[in-house]
Coordinates of C-alpha atoms in Angstrom, one line a residue:
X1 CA -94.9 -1.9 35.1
X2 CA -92.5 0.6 34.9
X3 CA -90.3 -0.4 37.9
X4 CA -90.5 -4.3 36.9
X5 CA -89.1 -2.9 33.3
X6 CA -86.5 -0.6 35.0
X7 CA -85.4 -3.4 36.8
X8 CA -85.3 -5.9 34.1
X9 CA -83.3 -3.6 32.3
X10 CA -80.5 -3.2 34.8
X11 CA -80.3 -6.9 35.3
X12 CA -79.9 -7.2 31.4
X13 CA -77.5 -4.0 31.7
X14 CA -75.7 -6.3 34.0
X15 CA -75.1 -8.9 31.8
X16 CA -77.6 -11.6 32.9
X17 CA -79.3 -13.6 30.2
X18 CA -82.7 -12.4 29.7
X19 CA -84.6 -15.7 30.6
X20 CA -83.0 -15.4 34.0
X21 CA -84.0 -11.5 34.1
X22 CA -86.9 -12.4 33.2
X23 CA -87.0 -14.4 36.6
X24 CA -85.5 -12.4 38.7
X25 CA -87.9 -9.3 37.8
X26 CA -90.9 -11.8 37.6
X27 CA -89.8 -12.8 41.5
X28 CA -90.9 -9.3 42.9
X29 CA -93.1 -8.1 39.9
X30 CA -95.5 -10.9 39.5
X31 CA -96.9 -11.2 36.1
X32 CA -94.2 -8.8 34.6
X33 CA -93.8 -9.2 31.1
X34 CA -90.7 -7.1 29.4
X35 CA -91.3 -4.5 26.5
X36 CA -88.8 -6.5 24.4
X37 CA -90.8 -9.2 23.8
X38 CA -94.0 -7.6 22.5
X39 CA -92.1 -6.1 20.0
X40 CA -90.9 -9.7 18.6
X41 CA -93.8 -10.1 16.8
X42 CA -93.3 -7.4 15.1
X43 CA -91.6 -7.5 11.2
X44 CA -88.8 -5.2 11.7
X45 CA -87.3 -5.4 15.1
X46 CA -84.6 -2.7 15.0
X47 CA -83.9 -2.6 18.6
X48 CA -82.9 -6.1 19.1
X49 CA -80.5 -6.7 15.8
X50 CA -78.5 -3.2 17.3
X51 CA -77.1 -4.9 20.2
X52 CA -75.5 -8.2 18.4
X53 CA -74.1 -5.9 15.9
X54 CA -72.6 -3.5 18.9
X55 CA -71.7 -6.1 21.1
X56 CA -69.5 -8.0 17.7
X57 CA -67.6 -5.1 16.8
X58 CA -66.9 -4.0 20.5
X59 CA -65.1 -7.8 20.9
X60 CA -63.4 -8.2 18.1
X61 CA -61.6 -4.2 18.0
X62 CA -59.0 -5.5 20.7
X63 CA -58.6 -8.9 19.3
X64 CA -57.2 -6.5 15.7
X65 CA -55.3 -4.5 18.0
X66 CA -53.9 -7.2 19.1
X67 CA -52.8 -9.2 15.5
X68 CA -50.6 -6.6 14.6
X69 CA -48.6 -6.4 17.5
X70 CA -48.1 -9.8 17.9
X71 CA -46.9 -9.6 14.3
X72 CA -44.7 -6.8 14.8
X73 CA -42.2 -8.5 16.5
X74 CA -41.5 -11.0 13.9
X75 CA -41.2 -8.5 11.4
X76 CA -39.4 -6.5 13.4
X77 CA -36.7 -9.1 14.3
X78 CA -37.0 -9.8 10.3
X79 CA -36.2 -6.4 10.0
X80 CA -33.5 -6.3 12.6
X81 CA -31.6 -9.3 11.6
X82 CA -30.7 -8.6 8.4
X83 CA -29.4 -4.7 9.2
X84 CA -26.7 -6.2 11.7
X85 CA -26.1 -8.6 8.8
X86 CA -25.6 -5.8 6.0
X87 CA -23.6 -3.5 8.8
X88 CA -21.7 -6.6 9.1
X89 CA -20.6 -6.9 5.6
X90 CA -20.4 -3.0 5.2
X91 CA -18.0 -3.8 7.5
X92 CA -16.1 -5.9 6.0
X93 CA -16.2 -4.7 2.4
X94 CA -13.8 -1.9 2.6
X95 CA -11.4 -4.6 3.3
X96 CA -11.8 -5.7 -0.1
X97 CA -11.6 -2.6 -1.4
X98 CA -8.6 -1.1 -3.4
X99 CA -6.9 2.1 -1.4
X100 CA -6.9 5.2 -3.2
X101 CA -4.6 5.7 -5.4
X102 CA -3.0 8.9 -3.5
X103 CA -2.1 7.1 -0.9
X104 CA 0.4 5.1 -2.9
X105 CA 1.4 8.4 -4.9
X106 CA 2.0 10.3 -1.4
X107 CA 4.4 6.9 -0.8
X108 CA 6.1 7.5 -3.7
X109 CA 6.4 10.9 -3.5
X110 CA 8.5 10.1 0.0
X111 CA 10.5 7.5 -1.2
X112 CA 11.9 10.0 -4.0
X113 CA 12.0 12.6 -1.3
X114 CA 14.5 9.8 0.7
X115 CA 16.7 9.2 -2.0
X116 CA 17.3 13.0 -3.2
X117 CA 18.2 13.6 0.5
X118 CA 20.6 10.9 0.2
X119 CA 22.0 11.9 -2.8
X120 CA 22.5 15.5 -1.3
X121 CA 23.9 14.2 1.9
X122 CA 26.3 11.8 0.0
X123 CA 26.9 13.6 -3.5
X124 CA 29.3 15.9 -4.2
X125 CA 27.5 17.9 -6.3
X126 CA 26.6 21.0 -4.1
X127 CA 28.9 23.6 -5.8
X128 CA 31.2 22.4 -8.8
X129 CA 33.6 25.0 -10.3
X130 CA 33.4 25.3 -14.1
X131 CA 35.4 24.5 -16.5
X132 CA 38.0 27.4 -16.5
X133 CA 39.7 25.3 -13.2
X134 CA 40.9 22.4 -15.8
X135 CA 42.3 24.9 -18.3
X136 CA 44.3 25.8 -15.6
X137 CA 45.6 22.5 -14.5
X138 CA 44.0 22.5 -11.3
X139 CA 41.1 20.0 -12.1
X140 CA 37.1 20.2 -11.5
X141 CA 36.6 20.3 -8.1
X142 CA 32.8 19.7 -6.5
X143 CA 32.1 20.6 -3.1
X144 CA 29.1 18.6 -1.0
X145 CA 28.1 19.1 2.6
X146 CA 31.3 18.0 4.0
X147 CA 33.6 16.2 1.6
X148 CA 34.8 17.5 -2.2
X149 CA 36.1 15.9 -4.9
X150 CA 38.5 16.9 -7.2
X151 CA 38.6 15.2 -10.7
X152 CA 41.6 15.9 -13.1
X153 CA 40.8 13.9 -16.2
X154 CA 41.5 15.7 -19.5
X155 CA 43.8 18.0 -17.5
X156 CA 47.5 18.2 -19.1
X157 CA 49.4 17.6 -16.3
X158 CA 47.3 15.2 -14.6
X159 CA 49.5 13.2 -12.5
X160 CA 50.8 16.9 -10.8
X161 CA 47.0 17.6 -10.3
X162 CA 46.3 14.4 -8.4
X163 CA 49.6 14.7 -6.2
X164 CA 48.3 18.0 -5.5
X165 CA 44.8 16.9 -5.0
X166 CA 46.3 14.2 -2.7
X167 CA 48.0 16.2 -0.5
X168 CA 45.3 19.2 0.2
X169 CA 42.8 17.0 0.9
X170 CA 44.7 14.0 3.6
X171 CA 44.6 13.8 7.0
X172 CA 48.4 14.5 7.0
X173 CA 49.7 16.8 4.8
X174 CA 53.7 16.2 5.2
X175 CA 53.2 12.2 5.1
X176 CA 50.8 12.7 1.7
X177 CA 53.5 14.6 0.0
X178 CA 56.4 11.9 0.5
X179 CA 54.8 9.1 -1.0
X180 CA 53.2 8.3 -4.1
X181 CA 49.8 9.5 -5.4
X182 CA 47.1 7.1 -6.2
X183 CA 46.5 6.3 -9.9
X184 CA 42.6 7.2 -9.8
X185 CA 42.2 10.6 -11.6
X186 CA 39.4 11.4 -8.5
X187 CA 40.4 12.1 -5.4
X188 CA 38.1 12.9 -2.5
X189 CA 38.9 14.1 1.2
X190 CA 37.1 15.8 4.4
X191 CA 36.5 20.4 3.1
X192 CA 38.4 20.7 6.9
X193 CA 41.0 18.9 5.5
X194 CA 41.2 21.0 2.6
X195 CA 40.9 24.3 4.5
X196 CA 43.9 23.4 7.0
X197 CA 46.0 22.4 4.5
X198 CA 45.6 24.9 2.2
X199 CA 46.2 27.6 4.6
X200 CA 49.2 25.8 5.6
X201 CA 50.7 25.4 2.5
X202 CA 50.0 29.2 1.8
X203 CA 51.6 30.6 5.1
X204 CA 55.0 28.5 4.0
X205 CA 55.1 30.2 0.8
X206 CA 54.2 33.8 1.7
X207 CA 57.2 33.9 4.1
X208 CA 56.8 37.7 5.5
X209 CA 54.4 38.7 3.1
X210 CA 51.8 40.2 5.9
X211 CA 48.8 40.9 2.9
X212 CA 49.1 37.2 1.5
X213 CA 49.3 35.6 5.3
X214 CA 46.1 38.1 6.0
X215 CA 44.4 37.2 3.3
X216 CA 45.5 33.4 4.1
X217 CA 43.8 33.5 7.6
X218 CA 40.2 35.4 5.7
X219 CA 40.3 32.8 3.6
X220 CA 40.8 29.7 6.1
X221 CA 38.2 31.1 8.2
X222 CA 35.3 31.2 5.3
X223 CA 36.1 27.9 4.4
X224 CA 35.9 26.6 8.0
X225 CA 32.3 28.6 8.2
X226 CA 31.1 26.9 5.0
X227 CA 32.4 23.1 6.1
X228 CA 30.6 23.9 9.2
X229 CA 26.9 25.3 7.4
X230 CA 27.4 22.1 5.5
X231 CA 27.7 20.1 8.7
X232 CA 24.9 21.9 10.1
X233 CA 22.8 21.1 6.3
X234 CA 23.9 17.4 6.6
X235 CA 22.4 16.9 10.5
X236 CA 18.9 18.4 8.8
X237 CA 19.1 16.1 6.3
X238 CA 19.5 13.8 8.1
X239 CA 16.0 14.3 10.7
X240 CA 14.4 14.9 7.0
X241 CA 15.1 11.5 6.1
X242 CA 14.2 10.0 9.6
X243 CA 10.9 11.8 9.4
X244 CA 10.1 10.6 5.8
X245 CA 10.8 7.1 6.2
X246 CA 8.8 7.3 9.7
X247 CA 5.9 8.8 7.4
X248 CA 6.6 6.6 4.4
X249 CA 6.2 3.1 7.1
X250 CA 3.2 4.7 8.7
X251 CA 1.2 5.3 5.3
X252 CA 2.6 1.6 4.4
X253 CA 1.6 0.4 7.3
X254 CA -2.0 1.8 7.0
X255 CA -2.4 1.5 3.3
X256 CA -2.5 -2.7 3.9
X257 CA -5.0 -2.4 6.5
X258 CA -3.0 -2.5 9.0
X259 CA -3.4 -1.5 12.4
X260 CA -1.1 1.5 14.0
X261 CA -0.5 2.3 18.0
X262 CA -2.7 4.8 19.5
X263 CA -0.4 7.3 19.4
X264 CA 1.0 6.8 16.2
X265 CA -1.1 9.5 14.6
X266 CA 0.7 12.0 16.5
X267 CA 4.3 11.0 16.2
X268 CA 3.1 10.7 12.0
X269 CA 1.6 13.9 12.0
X270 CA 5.1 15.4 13.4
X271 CA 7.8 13.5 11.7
X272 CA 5.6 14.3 8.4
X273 CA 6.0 18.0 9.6
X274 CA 9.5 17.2 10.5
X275 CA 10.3 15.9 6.9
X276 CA 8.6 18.2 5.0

């Protein structure tokens, strides 16, 4: 009996139903009866009642396995979808945003920048005598970069200070002084002109006097230097302003959300350089 029971039990092992087994073994083991089946009688057949419970959890573990992964792909695309959507509006909030408020103060900061730079290169305001020059009837006169003014309001003899005036500071010294002055106590000219002129006028009246014709020339030739450092001065200003109003567009520009050239972060960074 106990190779009929070995053999049952592999065919069972197997997975053949135990009627047909039963068959199989009863084929070449006449009369074979299995173990199994005496113990049914019996009240508490622990043997049996193991298998069904194996067998049930052994099934359904993948079938679990299984559940979630087939739900993780909705979630996941649940998941998914609305991250793209909140990037988007991430995205698209700045936008909507206000800029900060340096930016605009950098912008204004430049623009006053601009227009001291043209007041500098324009104004006549870069050295002004004081008041000692109208006492002597010779009026206020103000230097800039390259022009001067010379004002004789409130001086006594104001129409001689603007014929003077007049004729220092034109083109052509002999033509000024044979006509008339104009009426406009303010009269502005070219510092060269002024320089010429002057030097001019003091060679005729120093005649032989070598000392006053020296001191003529010293004094021609230090006005001349300071009409050309003002020259120099007013070409600088002039690539300051170019640079701030290059930086002044490009902060604009990218303060409305705007979009700049590639390579306009370079050419900002330099002209900012340039203009500061």
């Amino acid at each position: 009996m106990t190779g009929g029971q070995t053999y049952y039990d592999g065919l069972i092992a197997q997975g053949y139903p135990a009627d047909q087994a039963l068959g199989y073994t009863q084929q070449y083991y006449p009369g074979f009866t299995p173990a199994a089946a005496a113990q049914e009688s019996m009240p508490l057949p622990a043997p049996i009642p193991s298998q069904p419970l194996i067998q049930p959890q052994a099934t359904p573990q993948p079938q679990v396995m299984l559940q979630p992964m087939a739900q993780a792909i909705p979630v996941q695309q649940q998941i998914v979808y609305p991250a793209l959507g909140g990037v988007a509006s991430v995205a698209v909030a700045p936008i909507a945003q206000k800029k900060p408020i340096l930016t605009w103060v950098a912008i204004g900061c430049i623009t006053i920048a601009v227009l001291l730079a043209l007041v500098g290169q324009f104004g006549n305001s870069w050295q002004v005598q004081n008041d000692e020059s109208i006492e002597n009837g010779a009026g206020q006169v103000s230097l800039g970069l390259s022009n001067m003014k010379v004002d004789c309001t409130g001086v006594a003899q104001e129409q001689s200070c603007i014929q003077l005036a007049y004729v220092l500071l034109a083109d052509d010294m002999d033509n000024a002084a044979s006509v008339s002055p104009p009426s406009d106590s303010i009269v502005k000219g070219p510092v060269e002109n002024y320089c010429e002129n002057t030097y001019s006028l003091t060679i005729s009246l120093a005649g032989d006097n070598q000392e006053l014709r020296n001191q003529a020339g010293d004094d021609r030739e230090n006005c001349l230097s300071n009409d050309a450092a003002g020259g120099v001065t007013g070409i600088t200003v002039w690539i300051a302003m170019l640079g701030l109003l290059s930086s002044a567009v490009m902060l604009t520009v990218s303060s409305i959300g705007k979009e700049l050239p590639a390579s306009a972060q370079r050419y900002g960074r330099t002209s900012s350089f340039i203009g500061g």
